[in-house]
mmCIF file of N, CA and C in Angstrom:
data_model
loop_
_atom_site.group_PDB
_atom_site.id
_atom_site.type_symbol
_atom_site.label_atom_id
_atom_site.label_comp_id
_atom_site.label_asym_id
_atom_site.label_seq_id
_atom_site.Cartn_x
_atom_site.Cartn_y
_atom_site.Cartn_z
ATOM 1 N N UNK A 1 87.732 100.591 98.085
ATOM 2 C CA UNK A 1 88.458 101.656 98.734
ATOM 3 C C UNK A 1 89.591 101.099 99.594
ATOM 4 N N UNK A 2 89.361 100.017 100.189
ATOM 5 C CA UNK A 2 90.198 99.095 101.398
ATOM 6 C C UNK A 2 91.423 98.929 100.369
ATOM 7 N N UNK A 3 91.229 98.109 99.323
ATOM 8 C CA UNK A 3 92.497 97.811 98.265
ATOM 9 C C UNK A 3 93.271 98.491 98.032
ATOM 10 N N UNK A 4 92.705 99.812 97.393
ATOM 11 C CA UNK A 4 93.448 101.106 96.933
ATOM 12 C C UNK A 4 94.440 101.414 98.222
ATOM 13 N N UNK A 5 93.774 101.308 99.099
ATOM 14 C CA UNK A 5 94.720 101.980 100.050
ATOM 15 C C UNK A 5 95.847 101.189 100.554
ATOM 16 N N UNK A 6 95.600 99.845 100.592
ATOM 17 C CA UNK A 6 96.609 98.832 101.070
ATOM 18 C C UNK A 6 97.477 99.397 99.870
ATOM 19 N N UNK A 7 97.087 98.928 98.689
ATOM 20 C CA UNK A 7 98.480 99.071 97.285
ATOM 21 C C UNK A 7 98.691 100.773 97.045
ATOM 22 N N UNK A 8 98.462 101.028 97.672
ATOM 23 C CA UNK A 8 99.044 102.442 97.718
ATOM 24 C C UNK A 8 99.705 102.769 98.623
ATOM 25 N N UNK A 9 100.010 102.062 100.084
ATOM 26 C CA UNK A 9 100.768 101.923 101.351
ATOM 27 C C UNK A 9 101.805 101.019 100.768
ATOM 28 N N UNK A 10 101.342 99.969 100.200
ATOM 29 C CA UNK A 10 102.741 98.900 99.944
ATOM 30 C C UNK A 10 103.360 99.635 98.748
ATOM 31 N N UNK A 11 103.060 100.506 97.790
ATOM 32 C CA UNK A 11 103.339 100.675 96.553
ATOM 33 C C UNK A 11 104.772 102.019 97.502
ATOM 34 N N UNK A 12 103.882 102.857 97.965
ATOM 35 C CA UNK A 12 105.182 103.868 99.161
ATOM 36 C C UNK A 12 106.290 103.166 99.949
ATOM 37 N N UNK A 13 105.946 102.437 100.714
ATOM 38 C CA UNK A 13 106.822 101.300 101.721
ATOM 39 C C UNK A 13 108.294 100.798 100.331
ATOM 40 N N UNK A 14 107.743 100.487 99.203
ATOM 41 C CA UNK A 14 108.694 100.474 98.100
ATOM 42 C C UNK A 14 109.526 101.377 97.992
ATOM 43 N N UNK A 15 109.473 102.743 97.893
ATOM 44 C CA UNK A 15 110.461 103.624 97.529
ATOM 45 C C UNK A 15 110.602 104.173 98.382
ATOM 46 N N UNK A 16 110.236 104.177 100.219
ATOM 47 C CA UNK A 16 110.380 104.072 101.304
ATOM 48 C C UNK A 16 112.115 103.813 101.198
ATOM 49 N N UNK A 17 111.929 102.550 101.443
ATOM 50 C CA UNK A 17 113.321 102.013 101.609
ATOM 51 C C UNK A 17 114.336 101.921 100.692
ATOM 52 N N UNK A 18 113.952 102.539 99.692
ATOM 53 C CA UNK A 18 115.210 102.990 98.470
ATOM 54 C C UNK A 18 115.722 104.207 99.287
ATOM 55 N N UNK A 19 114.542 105.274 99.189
ATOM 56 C CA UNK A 19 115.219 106.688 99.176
ATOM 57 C C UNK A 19 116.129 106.582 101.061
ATOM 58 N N UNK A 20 115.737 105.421 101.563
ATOM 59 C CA UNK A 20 116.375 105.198 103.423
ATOM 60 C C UNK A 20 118.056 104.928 102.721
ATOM 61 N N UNK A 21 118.272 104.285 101.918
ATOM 62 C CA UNK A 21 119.603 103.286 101.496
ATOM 63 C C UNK A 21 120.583 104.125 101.590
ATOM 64 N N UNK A 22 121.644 103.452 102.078
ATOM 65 C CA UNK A 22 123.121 104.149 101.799
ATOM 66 C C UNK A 22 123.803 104.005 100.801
ATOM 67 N N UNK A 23 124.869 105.009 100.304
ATOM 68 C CA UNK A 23 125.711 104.856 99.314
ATOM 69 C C UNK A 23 125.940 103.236 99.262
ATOM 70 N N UNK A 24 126.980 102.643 98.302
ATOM 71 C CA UNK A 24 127.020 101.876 97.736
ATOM 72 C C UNK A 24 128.327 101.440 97.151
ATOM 73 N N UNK A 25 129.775 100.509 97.789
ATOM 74 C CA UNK A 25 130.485 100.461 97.470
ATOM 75 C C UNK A 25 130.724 99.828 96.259
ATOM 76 N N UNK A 26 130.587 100.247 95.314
ATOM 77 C CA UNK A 26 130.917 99.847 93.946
ATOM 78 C C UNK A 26 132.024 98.604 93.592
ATOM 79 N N UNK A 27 132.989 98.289 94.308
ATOM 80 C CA UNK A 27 134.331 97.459 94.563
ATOM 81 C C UNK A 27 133.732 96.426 95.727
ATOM 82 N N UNK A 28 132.870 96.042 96.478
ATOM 83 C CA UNK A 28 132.365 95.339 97.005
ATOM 84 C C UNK A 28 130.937 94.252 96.488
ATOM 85 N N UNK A 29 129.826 95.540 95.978
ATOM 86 C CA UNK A 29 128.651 95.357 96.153
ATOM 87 C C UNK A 29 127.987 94.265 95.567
ATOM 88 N N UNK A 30 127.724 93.848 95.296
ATOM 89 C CA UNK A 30 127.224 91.875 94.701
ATOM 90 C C UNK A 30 125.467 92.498 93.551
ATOM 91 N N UNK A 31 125.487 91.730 93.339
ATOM 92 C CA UNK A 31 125.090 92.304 91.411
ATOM 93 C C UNK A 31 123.545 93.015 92.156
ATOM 94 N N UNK A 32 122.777 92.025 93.259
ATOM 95 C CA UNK A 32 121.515 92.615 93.840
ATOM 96 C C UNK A 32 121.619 93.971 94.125
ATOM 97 N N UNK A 33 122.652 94.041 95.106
ATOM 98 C CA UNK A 33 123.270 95.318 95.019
ATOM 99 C C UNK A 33 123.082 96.845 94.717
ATOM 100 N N UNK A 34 124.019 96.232 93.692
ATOM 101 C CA UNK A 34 124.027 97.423 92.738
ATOM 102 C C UNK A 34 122.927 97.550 91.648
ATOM 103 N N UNK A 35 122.288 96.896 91.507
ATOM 104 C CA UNK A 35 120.712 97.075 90.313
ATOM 105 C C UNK A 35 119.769 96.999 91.631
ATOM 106 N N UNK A 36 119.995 97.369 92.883
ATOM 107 C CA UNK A 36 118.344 97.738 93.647
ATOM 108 C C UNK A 36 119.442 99.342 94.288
ATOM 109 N N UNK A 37 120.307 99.307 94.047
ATOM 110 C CA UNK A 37 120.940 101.004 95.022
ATOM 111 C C UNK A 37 120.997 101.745 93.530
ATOM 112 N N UNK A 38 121.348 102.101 92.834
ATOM 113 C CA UNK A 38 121.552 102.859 91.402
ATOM 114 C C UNK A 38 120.886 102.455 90.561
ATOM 115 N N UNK A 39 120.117 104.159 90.372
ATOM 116 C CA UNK A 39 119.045 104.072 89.763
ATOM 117 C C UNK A 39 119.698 104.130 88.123
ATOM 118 N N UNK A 40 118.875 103.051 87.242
ATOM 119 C CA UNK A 40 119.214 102.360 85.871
ATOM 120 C C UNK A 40 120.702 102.092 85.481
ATOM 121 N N UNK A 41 120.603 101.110 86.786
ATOM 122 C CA UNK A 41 121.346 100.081 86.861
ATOM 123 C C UNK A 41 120.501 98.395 87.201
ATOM 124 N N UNK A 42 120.337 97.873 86.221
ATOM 125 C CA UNK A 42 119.597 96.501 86.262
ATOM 126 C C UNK A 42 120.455 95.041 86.215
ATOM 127 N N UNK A 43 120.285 93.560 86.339
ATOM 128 C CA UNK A 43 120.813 93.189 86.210
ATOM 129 C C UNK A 43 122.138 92.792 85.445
ATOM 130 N N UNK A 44 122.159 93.440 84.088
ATOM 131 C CA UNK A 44 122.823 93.471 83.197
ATOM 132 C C UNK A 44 123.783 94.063 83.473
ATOM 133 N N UNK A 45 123.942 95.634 83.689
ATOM 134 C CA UNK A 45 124.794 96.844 83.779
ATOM 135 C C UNK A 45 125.382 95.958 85.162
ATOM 136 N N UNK A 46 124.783 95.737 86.176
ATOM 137 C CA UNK A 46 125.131 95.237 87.472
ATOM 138 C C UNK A 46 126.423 93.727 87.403
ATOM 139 N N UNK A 47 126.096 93.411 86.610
ATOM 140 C CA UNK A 47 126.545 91.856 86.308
ATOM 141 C C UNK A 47 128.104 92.813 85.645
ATOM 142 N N UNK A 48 127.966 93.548 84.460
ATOM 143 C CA UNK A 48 128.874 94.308 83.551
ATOM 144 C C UNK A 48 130.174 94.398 85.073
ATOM 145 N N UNK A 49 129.757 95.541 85.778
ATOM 146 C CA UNK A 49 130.361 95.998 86.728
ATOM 147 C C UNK A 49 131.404 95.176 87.311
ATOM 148 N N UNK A 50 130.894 94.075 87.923
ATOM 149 C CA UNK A 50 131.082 93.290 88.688
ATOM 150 C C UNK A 50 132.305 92.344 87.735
ATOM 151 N N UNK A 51 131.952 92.200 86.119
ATOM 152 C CA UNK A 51 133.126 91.479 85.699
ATOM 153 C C UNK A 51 134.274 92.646 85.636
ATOM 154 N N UNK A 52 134.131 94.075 85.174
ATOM 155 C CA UNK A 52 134.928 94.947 85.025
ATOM 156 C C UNK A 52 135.741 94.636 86.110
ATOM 157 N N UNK A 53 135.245 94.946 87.558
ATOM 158 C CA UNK A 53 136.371 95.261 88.131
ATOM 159 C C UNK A 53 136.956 93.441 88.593
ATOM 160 N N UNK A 54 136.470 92.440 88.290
ATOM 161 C CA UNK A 54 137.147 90.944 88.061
ATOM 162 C C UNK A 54 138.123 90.868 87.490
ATOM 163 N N UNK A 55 137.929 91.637 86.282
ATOM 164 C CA UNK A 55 139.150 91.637 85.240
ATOM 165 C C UNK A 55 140.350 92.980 85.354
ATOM 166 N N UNK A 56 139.854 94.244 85.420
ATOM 167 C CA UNK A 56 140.673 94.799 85.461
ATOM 168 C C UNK A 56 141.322 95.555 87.129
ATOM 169 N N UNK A 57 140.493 94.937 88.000
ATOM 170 C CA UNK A 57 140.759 95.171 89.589
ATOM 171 C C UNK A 57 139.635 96.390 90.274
ATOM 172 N N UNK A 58 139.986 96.674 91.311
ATOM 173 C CA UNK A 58 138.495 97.649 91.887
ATOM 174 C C UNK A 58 139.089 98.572 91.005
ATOM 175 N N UNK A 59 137.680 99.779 91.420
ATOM 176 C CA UNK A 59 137.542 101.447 90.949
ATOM 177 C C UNK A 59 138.304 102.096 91.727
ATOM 178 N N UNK A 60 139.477 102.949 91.179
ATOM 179 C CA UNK A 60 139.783 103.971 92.108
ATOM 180 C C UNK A 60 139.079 105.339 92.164
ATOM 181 N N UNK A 61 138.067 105.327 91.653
ATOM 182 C CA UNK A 61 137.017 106.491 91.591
ATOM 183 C C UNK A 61 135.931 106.351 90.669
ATOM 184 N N UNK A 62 134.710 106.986 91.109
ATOM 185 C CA UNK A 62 133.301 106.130 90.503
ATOM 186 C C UNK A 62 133.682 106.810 88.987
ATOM 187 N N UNK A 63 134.391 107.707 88.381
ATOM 188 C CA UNK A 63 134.598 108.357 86.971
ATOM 189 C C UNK A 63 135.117 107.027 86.315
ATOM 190 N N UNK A 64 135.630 105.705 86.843
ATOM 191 C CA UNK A 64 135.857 104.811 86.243
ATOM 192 C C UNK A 64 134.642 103.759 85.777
ATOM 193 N N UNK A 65 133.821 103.979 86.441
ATOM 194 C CA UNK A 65 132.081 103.217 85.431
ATOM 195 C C UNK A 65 132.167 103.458 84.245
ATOM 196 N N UNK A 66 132.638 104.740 83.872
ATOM 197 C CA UNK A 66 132.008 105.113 82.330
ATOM 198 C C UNK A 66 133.062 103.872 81.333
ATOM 199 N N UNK A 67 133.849 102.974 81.756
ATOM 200 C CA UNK A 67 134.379 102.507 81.266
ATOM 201 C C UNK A 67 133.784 100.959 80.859
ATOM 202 N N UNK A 68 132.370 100.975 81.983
ATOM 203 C CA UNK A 68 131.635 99.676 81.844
ATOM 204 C C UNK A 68 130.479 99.826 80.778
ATOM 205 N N UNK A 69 130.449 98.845 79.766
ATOM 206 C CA UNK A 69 129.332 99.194 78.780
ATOM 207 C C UNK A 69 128.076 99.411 79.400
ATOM 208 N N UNK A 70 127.452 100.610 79.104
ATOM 209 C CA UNK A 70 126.191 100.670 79.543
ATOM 210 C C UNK A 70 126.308 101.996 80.516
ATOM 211 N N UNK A 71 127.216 102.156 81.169
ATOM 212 C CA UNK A 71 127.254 103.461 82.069
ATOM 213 C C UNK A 71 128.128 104.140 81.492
ATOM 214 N N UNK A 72 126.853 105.485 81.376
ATOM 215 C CA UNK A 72 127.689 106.841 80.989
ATOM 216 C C UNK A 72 127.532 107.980 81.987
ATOM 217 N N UNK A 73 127.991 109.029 81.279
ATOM 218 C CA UNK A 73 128.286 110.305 82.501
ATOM 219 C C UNK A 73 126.839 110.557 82.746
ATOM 220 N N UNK A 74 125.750 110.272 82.263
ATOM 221 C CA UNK A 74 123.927 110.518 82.153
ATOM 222 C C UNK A 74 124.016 109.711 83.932
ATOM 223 N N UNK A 75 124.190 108.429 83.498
ATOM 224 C CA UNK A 75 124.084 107.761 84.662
ATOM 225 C C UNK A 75 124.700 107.779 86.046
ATOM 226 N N UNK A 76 126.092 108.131 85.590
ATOM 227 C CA UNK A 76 126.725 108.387 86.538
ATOM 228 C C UNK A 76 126.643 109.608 87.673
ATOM 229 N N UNK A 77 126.298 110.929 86.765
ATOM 230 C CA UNK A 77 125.594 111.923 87.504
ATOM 231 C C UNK A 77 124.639 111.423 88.475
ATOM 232 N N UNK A 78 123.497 111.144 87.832
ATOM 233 C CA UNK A 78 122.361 110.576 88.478
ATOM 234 C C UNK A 78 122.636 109.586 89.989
ATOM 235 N N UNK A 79 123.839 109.064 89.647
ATOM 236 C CA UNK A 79 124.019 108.570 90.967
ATOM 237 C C UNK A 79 125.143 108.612 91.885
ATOM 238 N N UNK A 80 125.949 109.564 91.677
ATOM 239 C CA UNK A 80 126.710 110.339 92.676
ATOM 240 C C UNK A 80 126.640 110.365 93.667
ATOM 241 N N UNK A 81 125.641 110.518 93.937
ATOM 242 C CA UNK A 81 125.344 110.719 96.153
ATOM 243 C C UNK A 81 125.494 109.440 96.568
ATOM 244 N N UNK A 82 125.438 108.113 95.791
ATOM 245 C CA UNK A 82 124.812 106.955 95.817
ATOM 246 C C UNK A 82 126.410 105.872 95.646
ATOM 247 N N UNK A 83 126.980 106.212 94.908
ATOM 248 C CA UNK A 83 128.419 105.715 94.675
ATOM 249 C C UNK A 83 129.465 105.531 95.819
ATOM 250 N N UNK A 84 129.780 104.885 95.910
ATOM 251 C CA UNK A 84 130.809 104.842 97.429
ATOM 252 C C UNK A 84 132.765 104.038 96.934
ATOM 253 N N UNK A 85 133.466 104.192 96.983
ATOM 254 C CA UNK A 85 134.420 103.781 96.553
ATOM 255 C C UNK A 85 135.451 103.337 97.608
ATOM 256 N N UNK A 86 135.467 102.300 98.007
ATOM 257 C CA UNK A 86 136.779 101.844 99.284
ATOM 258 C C UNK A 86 137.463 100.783 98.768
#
């Protein structure tokens, strides 16, 4: 009973501090970043991002993800509140 309850306190304390997080400057954010703030966004998509705007310069608005392989308007919805652009 003692167990259950510890991994069921640490298992909350987990998405605790997701749902605490602030938006997320997309033109800043470093690959950890962005695959622990946006949800299905993982290392990969995160890494993607990060060369996009290397190569072609920051986002002038998060409608410019859909241009990174792997993020579409599915995803992008989903993380709207979460997107930050400076």
């Amino acid at each position: 009973m003692q167990i259950t309850r510890i991994f069921l306190l640490a298992f909350a304390s987990l998405f605790a501090g997701q749902s605490l997080a602030g938006p997320v400057n997309i033109n800043t954010a470093s690959q950890e970043q962005l695959a622990l703030e946006l949800d299905g966004v993982g290392p990969v998509i995160a890494q993607r991002i990060i060369e996009h705007r290397s190569t072609h310069g920051d986002f002038a608005d998060a409608t410019q993800l859909t241009q990174v392989k792997g993020v579409g308007e599915k995803l992008l919805r989903k993380n709207a509140e979460f997107i930050r652009v400076e």
